């Protein structure tokens, strides 16, 4: 192999090495900052092939996706002096890689700052509310406030807090029994109040029903007496009309009706013979 060929191969190898050191690739999930002697000279957020000065420039790559930071459970004191153990996590991302590299440098340092700020706001926001409010549906409202405050405090570090959520809100073991007894007593008190109100309402309904029944019965009796009077008047009128048409037949029919009343009991003591005049005919 000639000396010229060897020189050419060496030059090609050196060129390939320099070219490889000049290229860096950013994929869809990454963003990068190019540093030269510690100074930021460029930032890249788009995926693709990019170039830098070999041996001089240094490339720092960061995640562009949303990251999860699981915050250690911490104790908080509520407004009504209850102790709660809050287990939270934060969803965050690097929104400004230049600010991030200038202030945080590393992901570990950023998570430490997130831990401090988010926990501080959780402690302060929850301390303004009672235990019952915190375990109610209003907790979502409190967490939105925590997210807003944390996002505002961390934006100068190139960090955007996307959301803060609570995994668990537990009582310390020493408080669980006391809180359970208090909640049990409250529920019994509420149940007794509901029963008393129910009994009062039942008495009211029964009294109203009795009143209506009395009125309805009185009206019915009045109506019955009225109909009875009308019926008796009609009966008298019909008897009178029948008597006028045939007095003898009417007398005969009245006698038969009397016989039916007299003999229906079996034993008969005869006195007035006039009423039995039709037996002799």
XYZ file of N, CA and C in Angstrom:
843
model
N 0.864 -1.194 0.000
C 0.000 0.000 0.000
C 0.896 1.239 0.000
N 0.626 2.132 -0.890
C 1.471 3.311 -1.038
C 1.189 4.306 0.092
N 2.161 5.176 0.298
C 2.008 6.203 1.338
C 0.874 7.156 1.026
N 0.604 7.420 -0.250
C -0.459 8.333 -0.651
C -1.838 7.764 -0.302
N -1.982 6.472 -0.519
C -3.259 5.827 -0.218
C -3.539 5.828 1.284
N -2.463 5.561 2.054
C -2.624 5.556 3.516
C -3.042 6.938 4.010
N -2.422 7.942 3.434
C -2.752 9.325 3.841
C -4.220 9.640 3.525
N -4.660 9.155 2.334
C -6.054 9.407 1.939
C -7.038 8.730 2.901
N -6.699 7.484 3.263
C -7.590 6.755 4.197
C -7.648 7.459 5.542
N -6.484 7.907 6.008
C -6.439 8.603 7.307
C -7.277 9.868 7.252
N -7.156 10.605 6.137
C -7.936 11.857 6.006
C -9.442 11.550 6.007
N -9.800 10.477 5.279
C -11.235 10.124 5.231
C -11.748 9.731 6.614
N -10.938 8.950 7.343
C -11.353 8.520 8.693
C -11.515 9.729 9.612
N -10.521 10.648 9.525
C -10.590 11.850 10.372
C -11.815 12.693 10.002
N -12.079 12.768 8.691
C -13.252 13.539 8.250
C -14.559 12.920 8.760
N -14.616 11.590 8.719
C -15.824 10.917 9.216
C -15.993 11.130 10.718
N -14.869 11.084 11.432
C -14.939 11.310 12.882
C -15.424 12.730 13.162
N -14.855 13.694 12.439
C -15.251 15.098 12.665
C -16.720 15.299 12.289
N -17.129 14.651 11.183
C -18.530 14.779 10.762
C -19.476 14.169 11.795
N -19.086 13.021 12.312
C -19.942 12.375 13.317
C -20.040 13.205 14.594
N -18.939 13.885 14.910
C -18.964 14.728 16.115
C -19.687 16.051 15.867
N -19.926 16.376 14.611
C -20.596 17.631 14.278
C -22.119 17.453 14.172
N -22.567 16.227 14.129
C -24.004 15.960 13.918
C -24.625 15.458 15.219
N -25.798 15.941 15.484
C -26.597 15.335 16.553
C -28.051 15.287 16.091
N -28.757 14.303 16.593
C -30.135 14.039 16.141
C -31.100 14.245 17.314
N -32.165 14.910 17.017
C -33.221 15.120 18.016
C -34.478 14.409 17.523
N -35.034 13.541 18.362
C -36.266 12.865 17.933
C -37.503 13.634 18.406
N -38.666 13.057 18.132
C -39.927 13.771 18.395
C -40.163 14.069 19.869
N -39.556 13.303 20.738
C -39.829 13.464 22.173
C -38.811 14.346 22.876
N -37.855 14.917 22.099
C -36.761 15.632 22.748
C -36.685 17.093 22.293
N -35.959 17.866 23.075
C -35.551 19.209 22.720
C -34.110 19.359 23.245
N -33.347 20.314 22.681
C -31.919 20.354 23.029
C -31.435 21.790 23.157
N -30.361 21.913 23.941
C -29.666 23.195 24.095
C -28.196 22.961 23.760
N -27.629 23.837 22.922
C -26.212 23.726 22.547
C -25.415 24.749 23.360
N -24.426 24.244 24.081
C -23.597 25.088 24.950
C -22.183 25.167 24.390
N -21.628 26.362 24.510
C -20.217 26.532 24.118
C -19.506 27.228 25.277
N -18.635 26.491 25.919
C -17.914 26.975 27.113
C -18.908 27.467 28.175
N -20.028 26.730 28.285
C -21.023 27.058 29.303
C -22.053 28.079 28.873
N -21.838 28.703 27.713
C -22.783 29.704 27.216
C -23.751 29.053 26.232
N -25.003 29.432 26.334
C -26.023 28.895 25.423
C -25.907 29.622 24.086
N -25.707 28.830 23.040
C -25.613 29.462 21.720
C -26.808 29.103 20.826
N -27.552 28.080 21.235
C -28.725 27.740 20.416
C -29.618 26.746 21.170
N -30.895 26.764 20.812
C -31.840 25.772 21.340
C -32.623 25.168 20.174
N -32.990 23.901 20.320
C -33.722 23.198 19.269
C -34.915 22.463 19.902
N -36.071 22.683 19.318
C -37.264 21.970 19.799
C -37.884 21.113 18.703
N -37.372 21.251 17.466
C -37.895 20.468 16.351
C -37.043 19.221 16.139
N -37.701 18.123 15.806
C -36.977 16.879 15.540
C -36.208 16.985 14.221
N -35.032 16.271 14.161
C -34.256 16.263 12.922
C -32.767 16.211 13.196
N -31.991 16.396 12.127
C -30.528 16.383 12.227
C -30.023 17.817 12.352
N -29.129 18.038 13.297
C -28.597 19.378 13.547
C -27.072 19.281 13.663
N -26.428 20.454 13.599
C -24.957 20.475 13.587
C -24.425 21.331 14.722
N -23.213 20.971 15.134
C -22.515 21.736 16.180
C -21.019 21.700 15.883
N -20.302 22.524 16.593
C -18.845 22.550 16.429
C -18.227 21.439 17.265
N -17.554 20.495 16.626
C -16.999 19.374 17.403
C -15.920 19.825 18.384
N -15.861 19.114 19.485
C -14.887 19.323 20.563
C -15.101 20.640 21.317
N -15.993 21.480 20.839
C -16.203 22.781 21.496
C -17.626 22.883 22.058
N -18.583 22.543 21.203
C -19.984 22.656 21.619
C -20.427 21.396 22.369
N -21.287 21.623 23.326
C -21.839 20.516 24.119
C -23.375 20.554 24.000
N -23.991 19.416 23.760
C -25.439 19.348 23.546
C -26.106 18.711 24.766
N -27.103 19.434 25.297
C -27.898 18.901 26.402
C -29.319 18.640 25.873
N -29.750 17.389 26.000
C -31.084 17.035 25.527
C -32.025 16.877 26.715
N -33.283 17.288 26.490
C -34.312 17.184 27.535
C -35.581 16.605 26.938
N -36.383 16.015 27.813
C -37.697 15.498 27.393
C -38.631 16.646 27.003
N -39.397 16.436 25.936
C -40.406 17.415 25.537
C -41.797 16.985 26.004
N -41.899 15.712 26.426
C -43.189 15.185 26.867
C -43.485 15.590 28.310
N -44.743 15.364 28.689
C -45.149 15.642 30.070
C -44.531 14.596 30.993
N -43.958 15.078 32.094
C -43.266 14.207 33.042
C -44.071 14.078 34.327
N -43.840 12.995 35.016
C -44.531 12.746 36.287
C -43.531 12.820 37.426
N -43.895 13.610 38.435
C -43.065 13.620 39.647
C -43.939 13.235 40.834
N -43.593 12.117 41.452
C -44.360 11.595 42.584
C -43.802 12.207 43.866
N -44.596 13.071 44.455
C -44.157 13.774 45.661
C -44.365 12.880 46.881
N -43.411 12.905 47.776
C -43.514 12.082 48.987
C -44.708 12.534 49.832
N -45.429 11.578 50.464
C -46.539 11.980 51.347
C -46.055 12.897 52.462
N -46.857 13.943 52.695
C -46.484 14.926 53.722
C -47.689 15.222 54.597
N -47.419 15.641 55.823
C -48.489 16.015 56.746
C -48.885 17.473 56.531
N -50.175 17.744 56.617
C -50.676 19.116 56.596
C -51.655 19.296 57.757
N -51.857 20.530 58.172
C -52.803 20.849 59.247
C -53.949 21.637 58.630
N -55.169 21.157 58.807
C -56.334 21.837 58.240
C -56.760 23.011 59.120
N -57.743 23.759 58.619
C -58.206 24.936 59.371
C -58.780 24.553 60.735
N -59.453 23.382 60.796
C -60.020 22.934 62.069
C -59.038 22.051 62.843
N -57.738 22.255 62.585
C -56.663 21.636 63.368
C -56.614 20.118 63.259
N -57.031 19.591 62.127
C -56.886 18.160 61.877
C -55.601 17.918 61.086
N -54.980 16.785 61.371
C -53.767 16.413 60.646
C -54.113 15.426 59.550
N -53.642 15.740 58.350
C -53.872 14.863 57.197
C -52.539 14.511 56.560
N -52.456 13.294 56.042
C -51.280 12.899 55.263
C -51.689 12.943 53.797
N -51.117 13.865 53.046
C -51.475 14.070 51.653
C -50.406 13.457 50.754
N -50.836 12.554 49.883
C -49.925 11.909 48.918
C -50.260 12.475 47.538
N -49.361 13.257 46.983
C -49.647 13.971 45.737
C -48.623 13.634 44.656
N -48.969 14.030 43.446
C -48.002 13.969 42.344
C -48.251 15.153 41.419
N -47.208 15.515 40.688
C -47.299 16.666 39.788
C -46.961 16.227 38.367
N -47.738 16.728 37.410
C -47.434 16.531 35.991
C -46.815 17.827 35.485
N -45.648 17.734 34.881
C -44.935 18.937 34.468
C -44.150 18.687 33.183
N -43.695 19.774 32.587
C -42.856 19.644 31.390
C -41.898 20.812 31.315
N -40.861 20.623 30.517
C -39.874 21.691 30.305
C -40.396 22.563 29.165
N -40.928 23.725 29.534
C -41.556 24.602 28.542
C -40.539 25.503 27.864
N -39.472 25.862 28.573
C -38.445 26.746 28.020
C -37.077 26.156 28.346
N -36.474 25.415 27.401
C -35.212 24.730 27.712
C -34.068 25.688 28.039
N -34.094 26.897 27.472
C -33.032 27.854 27.768
C -33.085 28.291 29.235
N -34.295 28.670 29.698
C -34.437 29.033 31.111
C -34.153 27.849 32.008
N -34.552 26.670 31.538
C -34.356 25.481 32.358
C -32.866 25.201 32.572
N -32.079 25.308 31.483
C -30.647 25.007 31.623
C -29.935 26.101 32.410
N -30.441 27.340 32.319
C -29.831 28.447 33.057
C -30.094 28.361 34.563
N -31.240 27.806 34.943
C -31.619 27.831 36.357
C -31.542 26.462 37.038
N -32.001 25.440 36.348
C -32.103 24.119 36.973
C -30.934 23.203 36.622
N -30.512 23.252 35.405
C -29.423 22.423 34.901
C -29.820 20.957 34.761
N -30.348 20.366 35.812
C -30.655 18.934 35.755
C -32.106 18.679 36.136
N -32.607 17.530 35.720
C -33.963 17.118 36.044
C -34.115 16.873 37.554
N -33.090 16.325 38.173
C -33.160 16.042 39.608
C -33.325 17.330 40.407
N -32.588 18.369 40.020
C -32.704 19.644 40.718
C -34.084 20.258 40.481
N -34.601 20.100 39.251
C -35.937 20.616 38.944
C -36.996 19.918 39.797
N -36.893 18.606 39.954
C -37.872 17.871 40.767
C -37.793 18.294 42.231
N -36.596 18.584 42.689
C -36.460 19.057 44.065
C -37.164 20.394 44.247
N -37.038 21.296 43.256
C -37.704 22.596 43.345
C -39.222 22.427 43.232
N -39.653 21.531 42.339
C -41.093 21.257 42.212
C -41.651 20.729 43.535
N -40.906 19.840 44.152
C -41.333 19.274 45.435
C -41.550 20.386 46.459
N -40.591 21.279 46.575
C -40.674 22.355 47.567
C -41.864 23.274 47.300
N -42.013 23.707 46.062
C -43.039 24.712 45.742
C -44.440 24.106 45.802
N -44.620 22.936 45.205
C -45.954 22.322 45.202
C -46.396 21.983 46.625
N -45.499 21.390 47.403
C -45.867 21.055 48.785
C -46.202 22.304 49.589
N -45.422 23.370 49.363
C -45.690 24.629 50.075
C -47.091 25.146 49.772
N -47.489 25.104 48.514
C -48.829 25.593 48.159
C -49.928 24.644 48.649
N -49.678 23.348 48.602
C -50.675 22.407 49.148
C -50.894 22.681 50.631
N -49.808 22.853 51.341
C -49.905 23.108 52.787
C -50.668 24.412 53.051
N -50.364 25.477 52.285
C -51.003 26.775 52.537
C -52.473 26.796 52.106
N -52.771 26.208 50.937
C -54.151 26.223 50.438
C -55.050 25.346 51.308
N -54.604 24.157 51.616
C -55.424 23.250 52.419
C -55.583 23.756 53.854
N -54.625 24.524 54.335
C -54.709 25.042 55.706
C -55.841 26.054 55.853
N -56.365 26.573 54.740
C -57.464 27.550 54.782
C -58.831 26.872 54.813
N -58.848 25.546 54.768
C -60.124 24.831 54.683
C -60.184 23.733 55.737
N -61.409 23.329 56.037
C -61.613 22.313 57.065
C -61.370 20.913 56.501
N -61.299 19.972 57.415
C -61.111 18.573 57.021
C -62.245 18.095 56.113
N -63.494 18.424 56.486
C -64.643 17.976 55.689
C -64.622 18.577 54.296
N -64.185 19.815 54.168
C -64.112 20.442 52.842
C -63.036 19.773 51.985
N -61.936 19.403 52.615
C -60.827 18.814 51.851
C -61.178 17.431 51.298
N -61.947 16.659 52.076
C -62.301 15.316 51.593
C -63.578 15.337 50.762
N -64.151 16.521 50.532
C -65.362 16.628 49.722
C -64.990 16.871 48.258
N -66.018 17.111 47.446
C -65.792 17.388 46.025
C -65.061 18.707 45.800
N -65.038 19.556 46.816
C -64.361 20.842 46.659
C -62.849 20.692 46.559
N -62.316 19.500 46.836
C -60.873 19.300 46.757
C -60.341 19.590 45.355
N -61.149 19.306 44.330
C -60.722 19.599 42.961
C -60.468 21.096 42.796
N -61.320 21.893 43.402
C -61.156 23.352 43.335
C -59.852 23.774 44.009
N -59.524 23.164 45.150
C -58.293 23.504 45.861
C -57.061 23.099 45.044
N -57.159 21.938 44.396
C -56.013 21.479 43.603
C -55.787 22.371 42.383
N -56.883 22.878 41.818
C -56.697 23.823 40.692
C -55.977 25.074 41.167
N -56.284 25.517 42.371
C -55.591 26.692 42.915
C -54.113 26.384 43.145
N -53.823 25.173 43.672
C -52.432 24.768 43.886
C -51.685 24.724 42.552
N -52.332 24.175 41.535
C -51.696 24.092 40.210
C -51.395 25.485 39.667
N -52.351 26.392 39.801
C -52.167 27.752 39.291
C -51.009 28.457 39.997
N -50.960 28.357 41.312
C -49.893 29.023 42.073
C -48.524 28.401 41.764
N -48.472 27.070 41.678
C -47.201 26.390 41.390
C -46.712 26.735 39.988
N -47.642 26.792 39.033
C -47.269 27.134 37.652
C -46.684 28.538 37.586
N -47.277 29.456 38.338
C -46.792 30.834 38.340
C -45.376 30.915 38.933
N -45.129 30.171 39.995
C -43.829 30.232 40.664
C -42.722 29.547 39.873
N -43.081 28.537 39.065
C -42.052 27.752 38.378
C -41.808 28.179 36.929
N -42.611 29.110 36.439
C -42.444 29.477 35.024
C -41.106 30.156 34.768
N -40.549 30.847 35.772
C -39.251 31.502 35.585
C -38.106 30.510 35.524
N -38.398 29.255 35.840
C -37.370 28.210 35.745
C -37.521 27.401 34.449
N -38.387 27.861 33.552
C -38.609 27.133 32.301
C -39.473 25.906 32.487
N -40.178 25.822 33.633
C -41.003 24.655 33.959
C -42.465 25.053 33.916
N -43.269 24.215 33.301
C -44.716 24.418 33.315
C -45.358 23.280 34.103
N -46.070 23.629 35.149
C -46.815 22.627 35.926
C -48.148 22.405 35.227
N -48.370 21.226 34.725
C -49.599 20.912 33.980
C -50.759 20.632 34.932
N -50.476 19.870 35.983
C -51.554 19.524 36.917
C -50.937 19.001 38.204
N -51.671 19.182 39.286
C -51.300 18.614 40.584
C -52.490 17.792 41.066
N -52.259 16.544 41.397
C -53.337 15.654 41.812
C -52.996 15.014 43.159
N -54.039 14.539 43.836
C -53.872 13.859 45.123
C -54.187 12.379 44.942
N -53.257 11.524 45.328
C -53.503 10.079 45.274
C -54.276 9.614 46.505
N -53.852 10.086 47.665
C -54.503 9.692 48.913
C -54.505 10.885 49.856
N -55.563 10.953 50.672
C -55.616 11.908 51.769
C -56.029 11.104 52.998
N -55.055 10.696 53.777
C -55.322 9.791 54.898
C -55.099 10.500 56.228
N -55.778 9.964 57.221
C -55.556 10.446 58.583
C -54.394 9.683 59.213
N -53.639 10.330 60.072
C -52.640 9.571 60.850
C -53.345 8.525 61.706
N -52.681 7.428 61.960
C -53.316 6.329 62.695
C -53.880 6.779 64.041
N -53.209 7.697 64.707
C -53.648 8.113 66.045
C -54.942 8.921 65.993
N -55.288 9.448 64.824
C -56.501 10.281 64.728
C -57.694 9.547 64.121
N -57.444 8.399 63.524
C -58.512 7.712 62.789
C -59.675 7.349 63.707
N -59.382 6.790 64.879
C -60.451 6.354 65.776
C -61.287 7.534 66.269
N -60.615 8.625 66.641
C -61.331 9.799 67.146
C -62.234 10.393 66.075
N -61.736 10.481 64.878
C -62.539 11.038 63.789
C -63.705 10.113 63.463
N -63.433 8.798 63.519
C -64.515 7.841 63.252
C -65.641 7.995 64.267
N -65.301 8.129 65.560
C -66.326 8.276 66.593
C -67.099 9.577 66.418
N -66.400 10.648 66.066
C -67.086 11.923 65.867
C -68.043 11.858 64.682
N -67.593 11.267 63.579
C -68.458 11.139 62.403
C -69.656 10.231 62.707
N -69.421 9.173 63.492
C -70.512 8.274 63.859
C -71.561 9.017 64.688
N -71.099 9.823 65.671
C -72.031 10.592 66.505
C -72.806 11.601 65.657
N -72.142 12.223 64.706
C -72.823 13.193 63.846
C -73.901 12.524 63.007
N -73.585 11.348 62.486
C -74.569 10.630 61.659
C -75.776 10.196 62.493
N -75.520 9.746 63.731
C -76.640 9.376 64.608
C -77.513 10.586 64.896
N -76.884 11.720 65.131
C -77.634 12.945 65.420
C -78.496 13.341 64.218
N -77.925 13.255 63.040
C -78.680 13.594 61.823
C -79.856 12.627 61.631
N -79.593 11.323 61.878
C -80.663 10.325 61.735
C -81.800 10.596 62.710
N -81.459 10.949 63.979
C -82.496 11.242 64.976
C -83.309 12.460 64.558
N -82.649 13.457 64.029
C -83.352 14.658 63.578
C -84.299 14.339 62.425
N -83.829 13.511 61.502
C -84.675 13.126 60.364
C -85.895 12.327 60.828
N -85.669 11.394 61.799
C -86.804 10.624 62.319
C -87.819 11.527 62.999
N -87.346 12.498 63.818
C -88.259 13.405 64.512
C -89.065 14.234 63.507
N -88.406 14.716 62.491
C -89.114 15.488 61.463
C -90.134 14.618 60.726
N -89.767 13.335 60.504
C -90.696 12.418 59.840
C -91.938 12.153 60.679
N -91.724 11.955 61.991
C -92.872 11.725 62.880
C -93.776 12.953 62.950
N -93.182 14.105 63.009
C -93.968 15.346 63.047
C -94.795 15.498 61.777
N -94.186 15.213 60.669
C -94.887 15.322 59.392
C -96.004 14.283 59.290
N -95.744 13.052 59.827
C -96.770 12.001 59.802
C -97.980 12.409 60.635
N -97.731 12.970 61.829
C -98.834 13.438 62.671
C -99.648 14.525 61.962
N -98.964 15.399 61.310
C -99.639 16.477 60.585
C -100.526 15.920 59.470
N -99.991 14.925 58.747
C -100.753 14.320 57.649
C -101.966 13.553 58.182
N -101.749 12.799 59.288
C -102.881 12.054 59.866
C -103.980 12.996 60.353
N -103.602 14.095 61.027
C -104.598 15.059 61.510
C -105.383 15.660 60.346
N -104.683 15.974 59.293
C -105.356 16.543 58.113
C -106.310 15.526 57.488
N -105.879 14.245 57.438
C -106.734 13.194 56.875
C -107.981 12.979 57.738
N -107.800 12.976 59.088
C -108.957 12.818 59.982
C -109.947 13.965 59.802
N -109.428 15.154 59.661
C -110.290 16.335 59.469
C -111.106 16.190 58.185
N -110.458 15.806 57.111
C -111.151 15.633 55.836
C -112.188 14.515 55.927
N -111.840 13.417 56.636
C -112.786 12.300 56.775
C -114.039 12.733 57.533
N -113.850 13.529 58.590
C -114.995 14.014 59.371
C -115.919 14.878 58.515
N -115.307 15.748 57.723
C -116.092 16.625 56.853
C -116.868 15.811 55.817
N -116.172 14.843 55.216
C -116.793 14.019 54.174
C -117.956 13.207 54.771
N -117.739 12.633 55.980
C -118.789 11.841 56.635
C -120.004 12.710 56.954
N -119.779 13.910 57.464
C -120.888 14.811 57.784
C -121.669 15.174 56.529
N -120.961 15.452 55.466
C -121.631 15.792 54.206
C -122.439 14.601 53.688
N -121.852 13.386 53.834
C -122.567 12.189 53.376
C -123.844 11.954 54.183
N -123.760 12.119 55.520
C -124.948 11.947 56.362
C -126.026 12.967 56.022
N -125.598 14.197 55.795
C -126.542 15.246 55.422
C -127.242 14.904 54.111
N -126.462 14.426 53.163
C -127.012 14.046 51.864
C -127.981 12.880 52.004
N -127.597 11.893 52.881
C -128.476 10.731 53.092
C -129.806 11.147 53.699
N -129.747 12.047 54.710
C -131.008 12.524 55.324
C -131.861 13.241 54.300
N -131.196 14.002 53.465
C -131.932 14.743 52.430
C -132.630 13.783 51.463
N -131.903 12.742 51.016
C -132.475 11.759 50.097
C -133.588 10.953 50.773
N -133.401 10.651 52.083
C -134.421 9.912 52.820
C -135.731 10.714 52.888
N -135.596 12.025 53.142
C -136.784 12.886 53.191
C -137.499 12.939 51.858
N -136.685 13.056 50.792
C -137.283 13.083 49.452
C -138.012 11.775 49.156
N -137.378 10.638 49.575
C -137.998 9.324 49.339
C -139.310 9.166 50.095
N -139.324 9.594 51.378
C -140.547 9.478 52.167
C -141.668 10.351 51.582
N -141.286 11.551 51.132
C -142.281 12.431 50.524
C -142.864 11.799 49.259
N -141.975 11.171 48.472
C -142.430 10.510 47.244
C -143.355 9.340 47.581
N -142.989 8.573 48.667
C -143.796 7.426 49.063
C -145.200 7.875 49.491
N -145.256 8.949 50.283
C -146.552 9.455 50.735
C -147.418 9.898 49.560
N -146.756 10.568 48.622
C -147.499 11.045 47.453
C -148.043 9.881 46.633
N -147.198 8.806 46.487
C -147.638 7.642 45.695
C -148.787 6.914 46.385
N -148.685 6.779 47.746
C -149.772 6.146 48.486
C -151.073 6.932 48.311
N -150.955 8.245 48.392
C -152.159 9.089 48.273
C -152.797 8.946 46.901
N -151.956 8.897 45.872
C -152.470 8.748 44.508
C -153.144 7.378 44.338
N -152.516 6.335 44.920
C -153.100 4.993 44.818
C -154.443 4.918 45.547
N -154.508 5.580 46.711
C -155.753 5.558 47.476
C -156.870 6.247 46.707
N -156.542 7.344 46.053
C -157.557 8.084 45.313
C -158.078 7.271 44.126
N -157.227 6.474 43.517
C -157.649 5.702 42.342
C -158.547 4.534 42.737
N -158.264 3.824 43.858
C -159.080 2.679 44.267
C -158.943 2.507 45.772
N -159.792 3.176 46.578
C -159.651 3.132 48.039
C -159.802 1.733 48.593
N -160.721 0.915 48.007
C -160.954 -0.425 48.549
C -159.735 -1.325 48.337
N -159.177 -1.265 47.120
C -157.976 -2.074 46.858
C -156.811 -1.614 47.713
N -156.708 -0.280 47.919
C -155.627 0.233 48.747
C -155.741 -0.284 50.175
N -157.030 -0.319 50.673
C -157.245 -0.815 52.020
C -156.878 -2.292 52.109
N -157.233 -3.056 51.063
C -156.898 -4.480 51.024
C -155.381 -4.699 51.036
N -154.674 -3.902 50.260
C -153.198 -4.040 50.186
C -152.551 -3.672 51.506
N -153.099 -2.626 52.177
C -152.563 -2.230 53.477
C -152.793 -3.330 54.516
N -153.966 -4.029 54.404
C -154.242 -5.112 55.354
C -153.270 -6.273 55.154
N -152.983 -6.625 53.884
C -152.030 -7.704 53.604
C -150.645 -7.361 54.151
N -150.241 -6.129 54.008
C -148.942 -5.699 54.549
C -148.922 -5.844 56.056
N -150.067 -5.532 56.695
C -150.150 -5.659 58.153
C -150.078 -7.108 58.562
N -150.799 -8.013 57.810
C -150.736 -9.443 58.114
C -149.305 -9.955 58.049
N -148.576 -9.507 57.052
C -147.171 -9.946 56.894
C -146.350 -9.563 58.125
N -146.574 -8.363 58.667
C -145.837 -7.923 59.862
C -146.289 -8.674 61.098
N -147.624 -9.010 61.159
C -148.182 -9.656 62.359
C -147.728 -11.104 62.467
N -147.832 -11.846 61.332
C -147.596 -13.294 61.389
C -146.149 -13.722 61.174
N -145.255 -12.825 60.920
C -143.887 -13.258 60.598
C -143.155 -13.780 61.823
N -143.609 -13.440 63.064
C -142.944 -13.922 64.275
C -143.544 -15.237 64.793
N -144.579 -15.768 64.157
C -145.111 -17.082 64.539
C -146.266 -16.996 65.519
N -146.047 -16.520 66.755
C -147.077 -16.463 67.789
C -147.852 -15.170 67.664
N -149.267 -15.272 67.643
C -150.116 -14.102 67.426
C -151.202 -14.088 68.481
N -151.372 -12.929 69.138
C -152.483 -12.736 70.073
C -153.463 -11.794 69.417
N -154.672 -12.259 69.137
C -155.659 -11.480 68.404
C -156.437 -10.588 69.351
N -156.602 -9.328 68.958
C -157.350 -8.376 69.761
C -158.324 -7.623 68.882
N -157.786 -6.773 68.039
C -158.607 -5.966 67.134
C -159.071 -6.832 65.981
N -160.352 -7.218 65.914
C -160.845 -8.108 64.887
C -161.066 -7.391 63.570
N -161.140 -6.048 63.616
C -161.378 -5.298 62.398
C -160.273 -5.519 61.376
N -159.036 -5.683 61.869
C -157.917 -5.846 60.956
C -157.921 -7.200 60.244
N -158.689 -8.177 60.843
C -158.760 -9.508 60.231
C -160.035 -9.698 59.430
N -160.665 -8.618 59.056
C -161.958 -8.726 58.378
C -161.866 -9.457 57.057
N -160.666 -9.412 56.379
C -160.557 -10.079 55.075
C -160.448 -11.580 55.205
N -160.097 -12.116 56.470
C -160.092 -13.565 56.670
C -161.508 -14.127 56.705
N -162.474 -13.283 57.091
C -163.868 -13.766 57.193
C -164.598 -13.736 55.874
N -163.993 -13.122 54.859
C -164.657 -13.023 53.565
C -164.286 -14.187 52.701
